[in-house]
XYZ file of N, CA and C in Angstrom:
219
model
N 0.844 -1.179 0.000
C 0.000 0.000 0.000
C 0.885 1.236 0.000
N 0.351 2.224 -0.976
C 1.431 3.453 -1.005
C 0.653 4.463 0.024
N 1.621 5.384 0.474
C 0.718 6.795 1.361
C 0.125 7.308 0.145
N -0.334 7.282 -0.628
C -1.323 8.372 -1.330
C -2.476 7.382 -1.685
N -2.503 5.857 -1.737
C -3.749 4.925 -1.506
C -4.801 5.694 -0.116
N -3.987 6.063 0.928
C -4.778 5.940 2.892
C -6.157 6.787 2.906
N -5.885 8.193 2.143
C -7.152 9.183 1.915
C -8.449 8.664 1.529
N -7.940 7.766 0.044
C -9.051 6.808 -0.508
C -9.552 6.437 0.206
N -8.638 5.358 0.898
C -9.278 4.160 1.916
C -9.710 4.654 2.740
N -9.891 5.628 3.100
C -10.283 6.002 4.389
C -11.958 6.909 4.300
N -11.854 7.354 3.210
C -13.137 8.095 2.845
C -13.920 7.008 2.413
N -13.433 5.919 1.969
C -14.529 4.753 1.722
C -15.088 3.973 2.840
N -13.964 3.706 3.530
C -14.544 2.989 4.647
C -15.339 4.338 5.955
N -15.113 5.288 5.882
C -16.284 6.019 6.483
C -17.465 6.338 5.548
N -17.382 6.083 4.429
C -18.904 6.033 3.722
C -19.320 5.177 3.784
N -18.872 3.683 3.813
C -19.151 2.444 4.168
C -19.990 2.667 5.488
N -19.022 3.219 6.488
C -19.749 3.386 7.879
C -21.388 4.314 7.239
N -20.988 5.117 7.027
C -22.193 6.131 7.228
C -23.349 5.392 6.714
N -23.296 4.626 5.520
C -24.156 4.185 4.852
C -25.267 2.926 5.707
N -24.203 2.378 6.082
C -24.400 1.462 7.105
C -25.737 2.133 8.561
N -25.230 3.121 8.826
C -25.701 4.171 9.838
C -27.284 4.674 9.597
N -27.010 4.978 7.736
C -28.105 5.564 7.166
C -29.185 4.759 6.866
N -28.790 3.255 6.851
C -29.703 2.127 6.575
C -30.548 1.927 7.550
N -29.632 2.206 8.991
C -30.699 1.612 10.165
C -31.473 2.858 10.774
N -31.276 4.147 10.536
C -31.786 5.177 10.903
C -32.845 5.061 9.993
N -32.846 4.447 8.622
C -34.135 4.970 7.682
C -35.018 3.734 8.305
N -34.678 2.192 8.980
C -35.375 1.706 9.443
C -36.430 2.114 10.656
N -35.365 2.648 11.295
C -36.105 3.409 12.549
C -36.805 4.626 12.149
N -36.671 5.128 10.843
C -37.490 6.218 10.743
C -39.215 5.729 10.139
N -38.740 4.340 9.080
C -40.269 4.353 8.637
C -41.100 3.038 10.193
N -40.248 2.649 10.772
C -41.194 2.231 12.146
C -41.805 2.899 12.815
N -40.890 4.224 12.965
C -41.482 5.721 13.868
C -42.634 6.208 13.036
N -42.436 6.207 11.900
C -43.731 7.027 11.071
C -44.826 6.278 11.250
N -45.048 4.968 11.281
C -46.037 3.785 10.857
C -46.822 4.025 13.034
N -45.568 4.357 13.893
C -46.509 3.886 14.891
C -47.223 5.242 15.526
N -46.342 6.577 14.832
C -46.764 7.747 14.727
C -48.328 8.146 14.180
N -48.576 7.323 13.322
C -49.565 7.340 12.415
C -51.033 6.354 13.341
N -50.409 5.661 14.842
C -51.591 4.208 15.076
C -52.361 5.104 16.574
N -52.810 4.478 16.923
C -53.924 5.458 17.854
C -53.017 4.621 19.376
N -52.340 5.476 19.911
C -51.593 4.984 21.228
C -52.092 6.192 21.977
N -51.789 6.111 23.400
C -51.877 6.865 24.379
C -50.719 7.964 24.489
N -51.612 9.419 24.850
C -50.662 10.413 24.619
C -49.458 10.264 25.325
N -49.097 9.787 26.502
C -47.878 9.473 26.970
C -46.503 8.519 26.217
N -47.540 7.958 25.555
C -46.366 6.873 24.365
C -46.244 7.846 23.412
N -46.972 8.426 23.008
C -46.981 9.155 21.797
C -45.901 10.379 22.144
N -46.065 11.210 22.995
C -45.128 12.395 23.441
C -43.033 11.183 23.143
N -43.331 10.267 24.001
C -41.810 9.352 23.578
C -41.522 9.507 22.299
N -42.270 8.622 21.537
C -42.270 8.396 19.898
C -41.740 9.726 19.548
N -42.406 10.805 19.395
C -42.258 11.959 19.113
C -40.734 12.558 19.218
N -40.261 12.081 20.606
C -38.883 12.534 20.804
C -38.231 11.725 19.978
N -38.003 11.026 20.259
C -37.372 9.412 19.549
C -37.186 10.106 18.076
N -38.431 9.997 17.374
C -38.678 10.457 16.359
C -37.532 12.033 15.985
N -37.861 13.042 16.757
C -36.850 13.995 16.398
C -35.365 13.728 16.546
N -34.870 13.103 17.565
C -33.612 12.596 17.530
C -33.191 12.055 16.215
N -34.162 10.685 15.939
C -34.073 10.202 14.625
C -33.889 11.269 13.433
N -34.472 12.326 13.733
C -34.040 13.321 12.615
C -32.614 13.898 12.646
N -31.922 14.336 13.719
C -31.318 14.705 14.018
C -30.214 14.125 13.583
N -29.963 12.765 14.250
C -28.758 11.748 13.720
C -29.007 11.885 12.095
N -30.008 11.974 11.563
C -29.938 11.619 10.143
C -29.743 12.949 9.447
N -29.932 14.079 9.939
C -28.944 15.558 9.527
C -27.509 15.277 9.361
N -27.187 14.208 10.608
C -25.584 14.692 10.956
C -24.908 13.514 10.011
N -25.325 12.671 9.718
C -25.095 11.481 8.339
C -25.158 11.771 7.394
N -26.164 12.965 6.804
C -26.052 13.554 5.474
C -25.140 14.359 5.658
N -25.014 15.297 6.677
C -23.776 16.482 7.247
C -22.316 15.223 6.627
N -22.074 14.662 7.346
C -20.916 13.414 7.304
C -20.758 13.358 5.388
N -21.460 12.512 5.218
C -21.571 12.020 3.754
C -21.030 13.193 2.985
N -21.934 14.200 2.779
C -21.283 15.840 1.791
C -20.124 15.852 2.268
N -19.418 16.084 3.342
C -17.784 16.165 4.101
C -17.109 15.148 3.331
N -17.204 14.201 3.099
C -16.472 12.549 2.726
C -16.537 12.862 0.928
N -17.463 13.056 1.103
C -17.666 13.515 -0.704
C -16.542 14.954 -1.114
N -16.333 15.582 0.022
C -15.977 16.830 -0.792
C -14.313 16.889 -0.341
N -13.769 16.042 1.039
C -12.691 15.465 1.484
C -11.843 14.240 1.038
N -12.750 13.535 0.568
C -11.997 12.518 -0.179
C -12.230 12.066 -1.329
């Protein structure tokens, strides 16, 4: 392996990661939508809700990540 291969490798295997990241966040996002959508009690529902924005949140900072990796390596 030469030093000018490591940049490559390295922006791949954190897109690898991210992607990975982005797969299970979009899982947890269409479960959140589906139970968002079912008739629960406002106390479950206020959770979901948070849950739910977090879930947004992490998935800002994965697209944030991804554009960086794209424009860094």
């Amino acid at each position: 392996m030469q030093f000018n291969d490591l940049p490559n490798d390295t922006g791949e295997t954190i897109q690898g990661a991210l992607q990975a990241l982005n797969k299970y966040l979009a899982m947890i996002n269409g479960r959140l939508e589906i139970l968002l959508l079912s008739d629960l009690p406002e106390y479950v529902m206020a959770d979901l809700v948070k849950v739910y924005q977090a879930e947004q949140e992490a998935s800002q900072i994965v697209r944030g990540l991804n554009i960086f990796c794209h424009k860094t390596f």
